[in-house]
Amino acid sequence: MSCRFKVTAGKYKCISKPRVKQFEGLNKDIGDSLKDSRGLNLIIKPASEKGMAFLQNDYDDDNKDSEQWMYLPAMKKLKRIISETDDGAKTGSLFGSELSYEDIEKRHINDYNYEIIKEATYSKRPVWVMKSTPTPTQAKKTSYSYTKSWVDKERLLGLKVELYDRQGQLKKTLLQQRVEQVSGIWVAKQMLIINHANQRMSMMRTSKIALNIDIPEALLGTRVLNDASY
């Protein structure tokens, strides 16, 4: 769900008719060490966008950036998502949400410098508040100058993330909510993405989830997107 918002009594509320989309997703750890992954998201509703798909490959290797593709069924076209410049940040967003292509790329630990600002309590949970600043090389690839993360000490989840633009102004806030344990793994079943720059927000809510199931790798390749039967 995406809409324009206003803040009332500390809560974010839509002031425009929300755009609602429903999609299904698959994600599989791959490779000898299972540290690489492939993910596919496919729109089911609305009917006008049914069949639109997003595919992403993530790599553990610091020298390999995430690879992303968008399939547009109306045009029967598979589009590789790349930055407009050789070393710049990617533009555009996932299915028209406030979650950008850059936001969902895999982060490599060595691409950032980290600082624990303080220990605190957030949403009744003990957290570390951490600042992540990109290295000079990574700074060329990102539209953010730094991020702040509120990391749950016990569940090791980022409950809140603030992303600051290159001028040091707060651009987005990401909130991970409805945290539950599924098959022994802590999962946030709802994410709220607040874009302070354009006063829009998106909420992504997981209705069903299954972990540790077998997924054929054939379902997670670019070839399947061009197959009319998929």
mmCIF file with all atom_site columns, C-alpha atoms in Angstrom:
data_model
loop_
_atom_site.group_PDB
_atom_site.id
_atom_site.type_symbol
_atom_site.label_atom_id
_atom_site.label_alt_id
_atom_site.label_comp_id
_atom_site.label_asym_id
_atom_site.label_entity_id
_atom_site.label_seq_id
_atom_site.pdbx_PDB_ins_code
_atom_site.Cartn_x
_atom_site.Cartn_y
_atom_site.Cartn_z
_atom_site.occupancy
_atom_site.B_iso_or_equiv
_atom_site.pdbx_formal_charge
_atom_site.auth_seq_id
_atom_site.auth_comp_id
_atom_site.auth_asym_id
_atom_site.auth_atom_id
_atom_site.pdbx_PDB_model_num
ATOM 1   C CA . MET A 1 1   ? 0.000  0.000   0.000   1.00 0.00 ? 1   MET A CA 1
ATOM 2   C CA . SER A 1 2   ? 1.316  3.465   -0.943  1.00 0.00 ? 2   SER A CA 1
ATOM 3   C CA . CYS A 1 3   ? -0.142 6.919   -0.349  1.00 0.00 ? 3   CYS A CA 1
ATOM 4   C CA . ARG A 1 4   ? 0.608  10.516  0.573   1.00 0.00 ? 4   ARG A CA 1
ATOM 5   C CA . PHE A 1 5   ? 0.642  10.988  4.329   1.00 0.00 ? 5   PHE A CA 1
ATOM 6   C CA . LYS A 1 6   ? 0.372  13.395  7.201   1.00 0.00 ? 6   LYS A CA 1
ATOM 7   C CA . VAL A 1 7   ? 1.361  12.931  10.826  1.00 0.00 ? 7   VAL A CA 1
ATOM 8   C CA . THR A 1 8   ? -1.505 13.113  13.336  1.00 0.00 ? 8   THR A CA 1
ATOM 9   C CA . ALA A 1 9   ? -0.862 12.578  17.049  1.00 0.00 ? 9   ALA A CA 1
ATOM 10  C CA . GLY A 1 10  ? 2.474  10.987  16.191  1.00 0.00 ? 10  GLY A CA 1
ATOM 11  C CA . LYS A 1 11  ? 0.942  8.512   13.723  1.00 0.00 ? 11  LYS A CA 1
ATOM 12  C CA . TYR A 1 12  ? 1.314  8.401   9.945   1.00 0.00 ? 12  TYR A CA 1
ATOM 13  C CA . LYS A 1 13  ? -2.036 8.511   8.125   1.00 0.00 ? 13  LYS A CA 1
ATOM 14  C CA . CYS A 1 14  ? -2.946 8.468   4.432   1.00 0.00 ? 14  CYS A CA 1
ATOM 15  C CA . ILE A 1 15  ? -4.368 11.685  2.969   1.00 0.00 ? 15  ILE A CA 1
ATOM 16  C CA . SER A 1 16  ? -4.776 10.261  -0.536  1.00 0.00 ? 16  SER A CA 1
ATOM 17  C CA . LYS A 1 17  ? -6.398 7.110   -1.858  1.00 0.00 ? 17  LYS A CA 1
ATOM 18  C CA . PRO A 1 18  ? -3.911 4.272   -1.281  1.00 0.00 ? 18  PRO A CA 1
ATOM 19  C CA . ARG A 1 19  ? -2.529 2.292   -4.206  1.00 0.00 ? 19  ARG A CA 1
ATOM 20  C CA . VAL A 1 20  ? -2.736 -1.374  -3.202  1.00 0.00 ? 20  VAL A CA 1
ATOM 21  C CA . LYS A 1 21  ? -0.818 -4.235  -4.791  1.00 0.00 ? 21  LYS A CA 1
ATOM 22  C CA . GLN A 1 22  ? -0.514 -7.903  -3.890  1.00 0.00 ? 22  GLN A CA 1
ATOM 23  C CA . PHE A 1 23  ? 2.471  -10.027 -4.784  1.00 0.00 ? 23  PHE A CA 1
ATOM 24  C CA . GLU A 1 24  ? 4.081  -13.358 -4.003  1.00 0.00 ? 24  GLU A CA 1
ATOM 25  C CA . GLY A 1 25  ? 7.786  -13.896 -3.503  1.00 0.00 ? 25  GLY A CA 1
ATOM 26  C CA . LEU A 1 26  ? 10.401 -16.646 -3.459  1.00 0.00 ? 26  LEU A CA 1
ATOM 27  C CA . ASN A 1 27  ? 13.907 -16.434 -2.054  1.00 0.00 ? 27  ASN A CA 1
ATOM 28  C CA . LYS A 1 28  ? 16.598 -19.115 -2.005  1.00 0.00 ? 28  LYS A CA 1
ATOM 29  C CA . ASP A 1 29  ? 20.101 -19.263 -0.536  1.00 0.00 ? 29  ASP A CA 1
ATOM 30  C CA . ILE A 1 30  ? 22.446 -20.668 -3.170  1.00 0.00 ? 30  ILE A CA 1
ATOM 31  C CA . GLY A 1 31  ? 26.114 -21.461 -3.775  1.00 0.00 ? 31  GLY A CA 1
ATOM 32  C CA . ASP A 1 32  ? 28.465 -23.824 -1.983  1.00 0.00 ? 32  ASP A CA 1
ATOM 33  C CA . SER A 1 33  ? 28.334 -21.764 1.211   1.00 0.00 ? 33  SER A CA 1
ATOM 34  C CA . LEU A 1 34  ? 24.671 -20.740 0.778   1.00 0.00 ? 34  LEU A CA 1
ATOM 35  C CA . LYS A 1 35  ? 25.751 -17.106 1.233   1.00 0.00 ? 35  LYS A CA 1
ATOM 36  C CA . ASP A 1 36  ? 24.510 -15.969 -2.183  1.00 0.00 ? 36  ASP A CA 1
ATOM 37  C CA . SER A 1 37  ? 20.782 -15.696 -2.814  1.00 0.00 ? 37  SER A CA 1
ATOM 38  C CA . ARG A 1 38  ? 18.160 -15.269 -5.532  1.00 0.00 ? 38  ARG A CA 1
ATOM 39  C CA . GLY A 1 39  ? 14.757 -13.694 -5.055  1.00 0.00 ? 39  GLY A CA 1
ATOM 40  C CA . LEU A 1 40  ? 11.687 -13.307 -7.258  1.00 0.00 ? 40  LEU A CA 1
ATOM 41  C CA . ASN A 1 41  ? 8.593  -11.172 -6.601  1.00 0.00 ? 41  ASN A CA 1
ATOM 42  C CA . LEU A 1 42  ? 5.519  -11.459 -8.845  1.00 0.00 ? 42  LEU A CA 1
ATOM 43  C CA . ILE A 1 43  ? 2.512  -9.123  -8.845  1.00 0.00 ? 43  ILE A CA 1
ATOM 44  C CA . ILE A 1 44  ? -0.889 -10.846 -8.584  1.00 0.00 ? 44  ILE A CA 1
ATOM 45  C CA . LYS A 1 45  ? -3.152 -7.791  -8.176  1.00 0.00 ? 45  LYS A CA 1
ATOM 46  C CA . PRO A 1 46  ? -4.262 -5.405  -9.603  1.00 0.00 ? 46  PRO A CA 1
ATOM 47  C CA . ALA A 1 47  ? -5.165 -7.134  -12.862 1.00 0.00 ? 47  ALA A CA 1
ATOM 48  C CA . SER A 1 48  ? -3.614 -4.306  -14.892 1.00 0.00 ? 48  SER A CA 1
ATOM 49  C CA . GLU A 1 49  ? -0.177 -5.169  -13.460 1.00 0.00 ? 49  GLU A CA 1
ATOM 50  C CA . LYS A 1 50  ? -0.560 -8.937  -13.044 1.00 0.00 ? 50  LYS A CA 1
ATOM 51  C CA . GLY A 1 51  ? 2.548  -10.791 -14.183 1.00 0.00 ? 51  GLY A CA 1
ATOM 52  C CA . MET A 1 52  ? 4.966  -7.930  -13.545 1.00 0.00 ? 52  MET A CA 1
ATOM 53  C CA . ALA A 1 53  ? 7.987  -9.448  -11.841 1.00 0.00 ? 53  ALA A CA 1
ATOM 54  C CA . PHE A 1 54  ? 11.198 -8.407  -10.118 1.00 0.00 ? 54  PHE A CA 1
ATOM 55  C CA . LEU A 1 55  ? 14.243 -10.663 -9.888  1.00 0.00 ? 55  LEU A CA 1
ATOM 56  C CA . GLN A 1 56  ? 17.346 -10.050 -7.777  1.00 0.00 ? 56  GLN A CA 1
ATOM 57  C CA . ASN A 1 57  ? 20.619 -11.929 -7.361  1.00 0.00 ? 57  ASN A CA 1
ATOM 58  C CA . ASP A 1 58  ? 22.711 -11.118 -4.273  1.00 0.00 ? 58  ASP A CA 1
ATOM 59  C CA . TYR A 1 59  ? 26.342 -12.107 -3.781  1.00 0.00 ? 59  TYR A CA 1
ATOM 60  C CA . ASP A 1 60  ? 28.489 -12.549 -0.689  1.00 0.00 ? 60  ASP A CA 1
ATOM 61  C CA . ASP A 1 61  ? 31.587 -11.510 -2.667  1.00 0.00 ? 61  ASP A CA 1
ATOM 62  C CA . ASP A 1 62  ? 32.426 -7.871  -1.846  1.00 0.00 ? 62  ASP A CA 1
ATOM 63  C CA . ASN A 1 63  ? 33.373 -7.279  -5.483  1.00 0.00 ? 63  ASN A CA 1
ATOM 64  C CA . LYS A 1 64  ? 29.975 -8.310  -6.869  1.00 0.00 ? 64  LYS A CA 1
ATOM 65  C CA . ASP A 1 65  ? 27.001 -5.974  -6.633  1.00 0.00 ? 65  ASP A CA 1
ATOM 66  C CA . SER A 1 66  ? 23.391 -7.155  -6.644  1.00 0.00 ? 66  SER A CA 1
ATOM 67  C CA . GLU A 1 67  ? 21.896 -7.851  -10.082 1.00 0.00 ? 67  GLU A CA 1
ATOM 68  C CA . GLN A 1 68  ? 18.299 -6.782  -10.684 1.00 0.00 ? 68  GLN A CA 1
ATOM 69  C CA . TRP A 1 69  ? 15.763 -7.292  -13.492 1.00 0.00 ? 69  TRP A CA 1
ATOM 70  C CA . MET A 1 70  ? 12.173 -6.158  -14.034 1.00 0.00 ? 70  MET A CA 1
ATOM 71  C CA . TYR A 1 71  ? 9.801  -8.061  -16.318 1.00 0.00 ? 71  TYR A CA 1
ATOM 72  C CA . LEU A 1 72  ? 7.049  -5.987  -17.986 1.00 0.00 ? 72  LEU A CA 1
ATOM 73  C CA . PRO A 1 73  ? 4.351  -8.375  -19.309 1.00 0.00 ? 73  PRO A CA 1
ATOM 74  C CA . ALA A 1 74  ? 2.479  -5.741  -21.336 1.00 0.00 ? 74  ALA A CA 1
ATOM 75  C CA . MET A 1 75  ? 5.633  -5.181  -23.391 1.00 0.00 ? 75  MET A CA 1
ATOM 76  C CA . LYS A 1 76  ? 6.935  -8.762  -22.984 1.00 0.00 ? 76  LYS A CA 1
ATOM 77  C CA . LYS A 1 77  ? 10.203 -7.123  -22.050 1.00 0.00 ? 77  LYS A CA 1
ATOM 78  C CA . LEU A 1 78  ? 12.868 -8.065  -19.510 1.00 0.00 ? 78  LEU A CA 1
ATOM 79  C CA . LYS A 1 79  ? 14.739 -4.968  -18.332 1.00 0.00 ? 79  LYS A CA 1
ATOM 80  C CA . ARG A 1 80  ? 18.090 -5.044  -16.524 1.00 0.00 ? 80  ARG A CA 1
ATOM 81  C CA . ILE A 1 81  ? 18.175 -2.389  -13.808 1.00 0.00 ? 81  ILE A CA 1
ATOM 82  C CA . ILE A 1 82  ? 21.444 -0.479  -13.794 1.00 0.00 ? 82  ILE A CA 1
ATOM 83  C CA . SER A 1 83  ? 22.622 2.905   -12.574 1.00 0.00 ? 83  SER A CA 1
ATOM 84  C CA . GLU A 1 84  ? 22.576 5.819   -15.004 1.00 0.00 ? 84  GLU A CA 1
ATOM 85  C CA . THR A 1 85  ? 26.317 6.269   -14.518 1.00 0.00 ? 85  THR A CA 1
ATOM 86  C CA . ASP A 1 86  ? 29.045 3.640   -14.207 1.00 0.00 ? 86  ASP A CA 1
ATOM 87  C CA . ASP A 1 87  ? 29.456 4.078   -10.461 1.00 0.00 ? 87  ASP A CA 1
ATOM 88  C CA . GLY A 1 88  ? 26.295 5.955   -9.432  1.00 0.00 ? 88  GLY A CA 1
ATOM 89  C CA . ALA A 1 89  ? 23.262 4.900   -7.403  1.00 0.00 ? 89  ALA A CA 1
ATOM 90  C CA . LYS A 1 90  ? 20.344 3.116   -9.068  1.00 0.00 ? 90  LYS A CA 1
ATOM 91  C CA . THR A 1 91  ? 17.166 5.143   -9.539  1.00 0.00 ? 91  THR A CA 1
ATOM 92  C CA . GLY A 1 92  ? 13.561 3.927   -9.568  1.00 0.00 ? 92  GLY A CA 1
ATOM 93  C CA . SER A 1 93  ? 11.521 1.943   -7.071  1.00 0.00 ? 93  SER A CA 1
ATOM 94  C CA . LEU A 1 94  ? 10.127 -1.533  -6.475  1.00 0.00 ? 94  LEU A CA 1
ATOM 95  C CA . PHE A 1 95  ? 6.613  -1.747  -8.001  1.00 0.00 ? 95  PHE A CA 1
ATOM 96  C CA . GLY A 1 96  ? 6.096  2.014   -7.532  1.00 0.00 ? 96  GLY A CA 1
ATOM 97  C CA . SER A 1 97  ? 6.619  1.901   -3.760  1.00 0.00 ? 97  SER A CA 1
ATOM 98  C CA . GLU A 1 98  ? 8.863  4.162   -1.679  1.00 0.00 ? 98  GLU A CA 1
ATOM 99  C CA . LEU A 1 99  ? 11.368 1.306   -1.482  1.00 0.00 ? 99  LEU A CA 1
ATOM 100 C CA . SER A 1 100 ? 14.053 2.070   -4.047  1.00 0.00 ? 100 SER A CA 1
ATOM 101 C CA . TYR A 1 101 ? 16.129 -0.455  -5.987  1.00 0.00 ? 101 TYR A CA 1
ATOM 102 C CA . GLU A 1 102 ? 19.117 0.725   -3.979  1.00 0.00 ? 102 GLU A CA 1
ATOM 103 C CA . ASP A 1 103 ? 17.290 0.121   -0.679  1.00 0.00 ? 103 ASP A CA 1
ATOM 104 C CA . ILE A 1 104 ? 16.857 -3.587  -1.391  1.00 0.00 ? 104 ILE A CA 1
ATOM 105 C CA . GLU A 1 105 ? 20.372 -4.309  -2.676  1.00 0.00 ? 105 GLU A CA 1
ATOM 106 C CA . LYS A 1 106 ? 22.553 -6.511  -0.490  1.00 0.00 ? 106 LYS A CA 1
ATOM 107 C CA . ARG A 1 107 ? 24.909 -4.528  1.714   1.00 0.00 ? 107 ARG A CA 1
ATOM 108 C CA . HIS A 1 108 ? 28.449 -5.777  2.084   1.00 0.00 ? 108 HIS A CA 1
ATOM 109 C CA . ILE A 1 109 ? 29.882 -5.318  5.562   1.00 0.00 ? 109 ILE A CA 1
ATOM 110 C CA . ASN A 1 110 ? 33.233 -4.049  4.263   1.00 0.00 ? 110 ASN A CA 1
ATOM 111 C CA . ASP A 1 111 ? 31.578 -1.262  2.252   1.00 0.00 ? 111 ASP A CA 1
ATOM 112 C CA . TYR A 1 112 ? 30.756 0.679   5.434   1.00 0.00 ? 112 TYR A CA 1
ATOM 113 C CA . ASN A 1 113 ? 32.352 1.974   8.608   1.00 0.00 ? 113 ASN A CA 1
ATOM 114 C CA . TYR A 1 114 ? 30.347 1.448   11.794  1.00 0.00 ? 114 TYR A CA 1
ATOM 115 C CA . GLU A 1 115 ? 29.950 3.293   15.058  1.00 0.00 ? 115 GLU A CA 1
ATOM 116 C CA . ILE A 1 116 ? 27.757 2.438   18.046  1.00 0.00 ? 116 ILE A CA 1
ATOM 117 C CA . ILE A 1 117 ? 26.324 5.813   19.016  1.00 0.00 ? 117 ILE A CA 1
ATOM 118 C CA . LYS A 1 118 ? 24.565 4.641   22.158  1.00 0.00 ? 118 LYS A CA 1
ATOM 119 C CA . GLU A 1 119 ? 22.527 1.924   23.803  1.00 0.00 ? 119 GLU A CA 1
ATOM 120 C CA . ALA A 1 120 ? 18.847 2.705   24.231  1.00 0.00 ? 120 ALA A CA 1
ATOM 121 C CA . THR A 1 121 ? 15.292 1.360   24.385  1.00 0.00 ? 121 THR A CA 1
ATOM 122 C CA . TYR A 1 122 ? 13.089 1.412   21.308  1.00 0.00 ? 122 TYR A CA 1
ATOM 123 C CA . SER A 1 123 ? 9.544  0.032   21.187  1.00 0.00 ? 123 SER A CA 1
ATOM 124 C CA . LYS A 1 124 ? 10.170 -1.458  24.635  1.00 0.00 ? 124 LYS A CA 1
ATOM 125 C CA . ARG A 1 125 ? 13.175 -3.369  23.311  1.00 0.00 ? 125 ARG A CA 1
ATOM 126 C CA . PRO A 1 126 ? 16.870 -2.888  24.260  1.00 0.00 ? 126 PRO A CA 1
ATOM 127 C CA . VAL A 1 127 ? 18.747 -1.730  21.166  1.00 0.00 ? 127 VAL A CA 1
ATOM 128 C CA . TRP A 1 128 ? 22.076 -0.507  19.877  1.00 0.00 ? 128 TRP A CA 1
ATOM 129 C CA . VAL A 1 129 ? 21.846 2.722   17.892  1.00 0.00 ? 129 VAL A CA 1
ATOM 130 C CA . MET A 1 130 ? 24.451 2.390   15.120  1.00 0.00 ? 130 MET A CA 1
ATOM 131 C CA . LYS A 1 131 ? 25.727 4.756   12.459  1.00 0.00 ? 131 LYS A CA 1
ATOM 132 C CA . SER A 1 132 ? 26.884 3.289   9.128   1.00 0.00 ? 132 SER A CA 1
ATOM 133 C CA . THR A 1 133 ? 28.986 5.480   6.830   1.00 0.00 ? 133 THR A CA 1
ATOM 134 C CA . PRO A 1 134 ? 29.959 4.294   3.326   1.00 0.00 ? 134 PRO A CA 1
ATOM 135 C CA . THR A 1 135 ? 33.615 3.958   2.422   1.00 0.00 ? 135 THR A CA 1
ATOM 136 C CA . PRO A 1 136 ? 34.890 6.392   -0.258  1.00 0.00 ? 136 PRO A CA 1
ATOM 137 C CA . THR A 1 137 ? 34.393 3.728   -2.942  1.00 0.00 ? 137 THR A CA 1
ATOM 138 C CA . GLN A 1 138 ? 30.865 2.847   -1.798  1.00 0.00 ? 138 GLN A CA 1
ATOM 139 C CA . ALA A 1 139 ? 29.936 6.533   -1.415  1.00 0.00 ? 139 ALA A CA 1
ATOM 140 C CA . LYS A 1 140 ? 30.026 6.879   -5.195  1.00 0.00 ? 140 LYS A CA 1
ATOM 141 C CA . LYS A 1 141 ? 27.409 4.104   -5.563  1.00 0.00 ? 141 LYS A CA 1
ATOM 142 C CA . THR A 1 142 ? 24.880 5.305   -3.001  1.00 0.00 ? 142 THR A CA 1
ATOM 143 C CA . SER A 1 143 ? 22.524 8.253   -2.681  1.00 0.00 ? 143 SER A CA 1
ATOM 144 C CA . TYR A 1 144 ? 22.876 8.199   1.119   1.00 0.00 ? 144 TYR A CA 1
ATOM 145 C CA . SER A 1 145 ? 25.634 9.866   3.134   1.00 0.00 ? 145 SER A CA 1
ATOM 146 C CA . TYR A 1 146 ? 24.986 7.636   6.163   1.00 0.00 ? 146 TYR A CA 1
ATOM 147 C CA . THR A 1 147 ? 22.311 5.622   7.967   1.00 0.00 ? 147 THR A CA 1
ATOM 148 C CA . LYS A 1 148 ? 21.274 5.176   11.583  1.00 0.00 ? 148 LYS A CA 1
ATOM 149 C CA . SER A 1 149 ? 19.914 1.824   12.739  1.00 0.00 ? 149 SER A CA 1
ATOM 150 C CA . TRP A 1 150 ? 18.120 0.794   15.928  1.00 0.00 ? 150 TRP A CA 1
ATOM 151 C CA . VAL A 1 151 ? 19.179 -2.868  16.249  1.00 0.00 ? 151 VAL A CA 1
ATOM 152 C CA . ASP A 1 152 ? 17.330 -5.203  18.619  1.00 0.00 ? 152 ASP A CA 1
ATOM 153 C CA . LYS A 1 153 ? 20.020 -6.685  20.874  1.00 0.00 ? 153 LYS A CA 1
ATOM 154 C CA . GLU A 1 154 ? 18.276 -10.012 21.343  1.00 0.00 ? 154 GLU A CA 1
ATOM 155 C CA . ARG A 1 155 ? 16.634 -10.600 17.969  1.00 0.00 ? 155 ARG A CA 1
ATOM 156 C CA . LEU A 1 156 ? 19.379 -8.872  15.928  1.00 0.00 ? 156 LEU A CA 1
ATOM 157 C CA . LEU A 1 157 ? 16.854 -7.089  13.696  1.00 0.00 ? 157 LEU A CA 1
ATOM 158 C CA . GLY A 1 158 ? 16.976 -3.468  12.593  1.00 0.00 ? 158 GLY A CA 1
ATOM 159 C CA . LEU A 1 159 ? 13.682 -2.200  14.075  1.00 0.00 ? 159 LEU A CA 1
ATOM 160 C CA . LYS A 1 160 ? 14.193 1.317   12.740  1.00 0.00 ? 160 LYS A CA 1
ATOM 161 C CA . VAL A 1 161 ? 16.513 2.699   10.064  1.00 0.00 ? 161 VAL A CA 1
ATOM 162 C CA . GLU A 1 162 ? 17.003 6.337   9.116   1.00 0.00 ? 162 GLU A CA 1
ATOM 163 C CA . LEU A 1 163 ? 18.597 7.099   5.742   1.00 0.00 ? 163 LEU A CA 1
ATOM 164 C CA . TYR A 1 164 ? 20.216 10.503  5.176   1.00 0.00 ? 164 TYR A CA 1
ATOM 165 C CA . ASP A 1 165 ? 20.798 12.030  1.736   1.00 0.00 ? 165 ASP A CA 1
ATOM 166 C CA . ARG A 1 166 ? 24.118 13.388  0.492   1.00 0.00 ? 166 ARG A CA 1
ATOM 167 C CA . GLN A 1 167 ? 23.345 16.778  2.080   1.00 0.00 ? 167 GLN A CA 1
ATOM 168 C CA . GLY A 1 168 ? 22.882 15.108  5.457   1.00 0.00 ? 168 GLY A CA 1
ATOM 169 C CA . GLN A 1 169 ? 19.110 15.584  5.520   1.00 0.00 ? 169 GLN A CA 1
ATOM 170 C CA . LEU A 1 170 ? 16.788 12.778  6.667   1.00 0.00 ? 170 LEU A CA 1
ATOM 171 C CA . LYS A 1 171 ? 15.298 11.291  3.478   1.00 0.00 ? 171 LYS A CA 1
ATOM 172 C CA . LYS A 1 172 ? 13.625 8.044   4.568   1.00 0.00 ? 172 LYS A CA 1
ATOM 173 C CA . THR A 1 173 ? 12.685 6.133   7.685   1.00 0.00 ? 173 THR A CA 1
ATOM 174 C CA . LEU A 1 174 ? 12.151 2.354   7.579   1.00 0.00 ? 174 LEU A CA 1
ATOM 175 C CA . LEU A 1 175 ? 10.239 0.686   10.413  1.00 0.00 ? 175 LEU A CA 1
ATOM 176 C CA . GLN A 1 176 ? 10.119 -3.096  10.832  1.00 0.00 ? 176 GLN A CA 1
ATOM 177 C CA . GLN A 1 177 ? 6.983  -4.096  12.735  1.00 0.00 ? 177 GLN A CA 1
ATOM 178 C CA . ARG A 1 178 ? 4.910  -7.133  13.767  1.00 0.00 ? 178 ARG A CA 1
ATOM 179 C CA . VAL A 1 179 ? 8.048  -9.096  14.623  1.00 0.00 ? 179 VAL A CA 1
ATOM 180 C CA . GLU A 1 180 ? 7.258  -12.789 15.131  1.00 0.00 ? 180 GLU A CA 1
ATOM 181 C CA . GLN A 1 181 ? 9.204  -16.015 15.343  1.00 0.00 ? 181 GLN A CA 1
ATOM 182 C CA . VAL A 1 182 ? 8.595  -18.358 12.406  1.00 0.00 ? 182 VAL A CA 1
ATOM 183 C CA . SER A 1 183 ? 10.292 -21.776 12.416  1.00 0.00 ? 183 SER A CA 1
ATOM 184 C CA . GLY A 1 184 ? 12.707 -20.469 15.022  1.00 0.00 ? 184 GLY A CA 1
ATOM 185 C CA . ILE A 1 185 ? 13.624 -17.363 12.994  1.00 0.00 ? 185 ILE A CA 1
ATOM 186 C CA . TRP A 1 186 ? 12.639 -13.806 13.924  1.00 0.00 ? 186 TRP A CA 1
ATOM 187 C CA . VAL A 1 187 ? 10.740 -12.203 11.051  1.00 0.00 ? 187 VAL A CA 1
ATOM 188 C CA . ALA A 1 188 ? 9.241  -8.716  10.639  1.00 0.00 ? 188 ALA A CA 1
ATOM 189 C CA . LYS A 1 189 ? 5.868  -9.232  8.953   1.00 0.00 ? 189 LYS A CA 1
ATOM 190 C CA . GLN A 1 190 ? 5.303  -5.545  8.277   1.00 0.00 ? 190 GLN A CA 1
ATOM 191 C CA . MET A 1 191 ? 7.533  -2.774  6.971   1.00 0.00 ? 191 MET A CA 1
ATOM 192 C CA . LEU A 1 192 ? 6.680  0.918   6.840   1.00 0.00 ? 192 LEU A CA 1
ATOM 193 C CA . ILE A 1 193 ? 8.756  3.074   4.487   1.00 0.00 ? 193 ILE A CA 1
ATOM 194 C CA . ILE A 1 194 ? 8.367  6.814   5.057   1.00 0.00 ? 194 ILE A CA 1
ATOM 195 C CA . ASN A 1 195 ? 9.762  9.145   2.392   1.00 0.00 ? 195 ASN A CA 1
ATOM 196 C CA . HIS A 1 196 ? 10.214 12.544  4.030   1.00 0.00 ? 196 HIS A CA 1
ATOM 197 C CA . ALA A 1 197 ? 11.345 14.143  0.771   1.00 0.00 ? 197 ALA A CA 1
ATOM 198 C CA . ASN A 1 198 ? 8.052  13.648  -1.113  1.00 0.00 ? 198 ASN A CA 1
ATOM 199 C CA . GLN A 1 199 ? 5.675  13.055  1.822   1.00 0.00 ? 199 GLN A CA 1
ATOM 200 C CA . ARG A 1 200 ? 4.712  9.583   0.650   1.00 0.00 ? 200 ARG A CA 1
ATOM 201 C CA . MET A 1 201 ? 4.791  6.272   2.493   1.00 0.00 ? 201 MET A CA 1
ATOM 202 C CA . SER A 1 202 ? 4.450  2.591   1.674   1.00 0.00 ? 202 SER A CA 1
ATOM 203 C CA . MET A 1 203 ? 3.436  -0.281  3.924   1.00 0.00 ? 203 MET A CA 1
ATOM 204 C CA . MET A 1 204 ? 4.406  -3.840  3.034   1.00 0.00 ? 204 MET A CA 1
ATOM 205 C CA . ARG A 1 205 ? 2.597  -6.519  5.033   1.00 0.00 ? 205 ARG A CA 1
ATOM 206 C CA . THR A 1 206 ? 3.270  -10.254 4.864   1.00 0.00 ? 206 THR A CA 1
ATOM 207 C CA . SER A 1 207 ? 0.063  -12.295 5.037   1.00 0.00 ? 207 SER A CA 1
ATOM 208 C CA . LYS A 1 208 ? 1.639  -15.766 4.677   1.00 0.00 ? 208 LYS A CA 1
ATOM 209 C CA . ILE A 1 209 ? 5.194  -17.019 4.989   1.00 0.00 ? 209 ILE A CA 1
ATOM 210 C CA . ALA A 1 210 ? 6.906  -20.428 4.783   1.00 0.00 ? 210 ALA A CA 1
ATOM 211 C CA . LEU A 1 211 ? 10.579 -20.993 5.608   1.00 0.00 ? 211 LEU A CA 1
ATOM 212 C CA . ASN A 1 212 ? 13.050 -23.789 4.873   1.00 0.00 ? 212 ASN A CA 1
ATOM 213 C CA . ILE A 1 213 ? 11.134 -25.241 1.944   1.00 0.00 ? 213 ILE A CA 1
ATOM 214 C CA . ASP A 1 214 ? 12.641 -26.648 -1.242  1.00 0.00 ? 214 ASP A CA 1
ATOM 215 C CA . ILE A 1 215 ? 12.595 -24.205 -4.176  1.00 0.00 ? 215 ILE A CA 1
ATOM 216 C CA . PRO A 1 216 ? 13.877 -25.383 -7.571  1.00 0.00 ? 216 PRO A CA 1
ATOM 217 C CA . GLU A 1 217 ? 16.540 -22.976 -8.840  1.00 0.00 ? 217 GLU A CA 1
ATOM 218 C CA . ALA A 1 218 ? 14.869 -23.123 -12.266 1.00 0.00 ? 218 ALA A CA 1
ATOM 219 C CA . LEU A 1 219 ? 12.110 -20.902 -10.854 1.00 0.00 ? 219 LEU A CA 1
ATOM 220 C CA . LEU A 1 220 ? 14.596 -18.152 -10.037 1.00 0.00 ? 220 LEU A CA 1
ATOM 221 C CA . GLY A 1 221 ? 16.245 -17.324 -13.343 1.00 0.00 ? 221 GLY A CA 1
ATOM 222 C CA . THR A 1 222 ? 15.748 -14.752 -16.076 1.00 0.00 ? 222 THR A CA 1
ATOM 223 C CA . ARG A 1 223 ? 14.613 -17.483 -18.450 1.00 0.00 ? 223 ARG A CA 1
ATOM 224 C CA . VAL A 1 224 ? 11.469 -18.190 -16.448 1.00 0.00 ? 224 VAL A CA 1
ATOM 225 C CA . LEU A 1 225 ? 10.362 -14.549 -16.766 1.00 0.00 ? 225 LEU A CA 1
ATOM 226 C CA . ASN A 1 226 ? 10.212 -14.843 -20.539 1.00 0.00 ? 226 ASN A CA 1
ATOM 227 C CA . ASP A 1 227 ? 8.327  -18.151 -20.373 1.00 0.00 ? 227 ASP A CA 1
ATOM 228 C CA . ALA A 1 228 ? 4.618  -17.522 -20.965 1.00 0.00 ? 228 ALA A CA 1
ATOM 229 C CA . SER A 1 229 ? 3.695  -20.517 -18.801 1.00 0.00 ? 229 SER A CA 1
ATOM 230 C CA . TYR A 1 230 ? 5.310  -19.243 -15.590 1.00 0.00 ? 230 TYR A CA 1
#
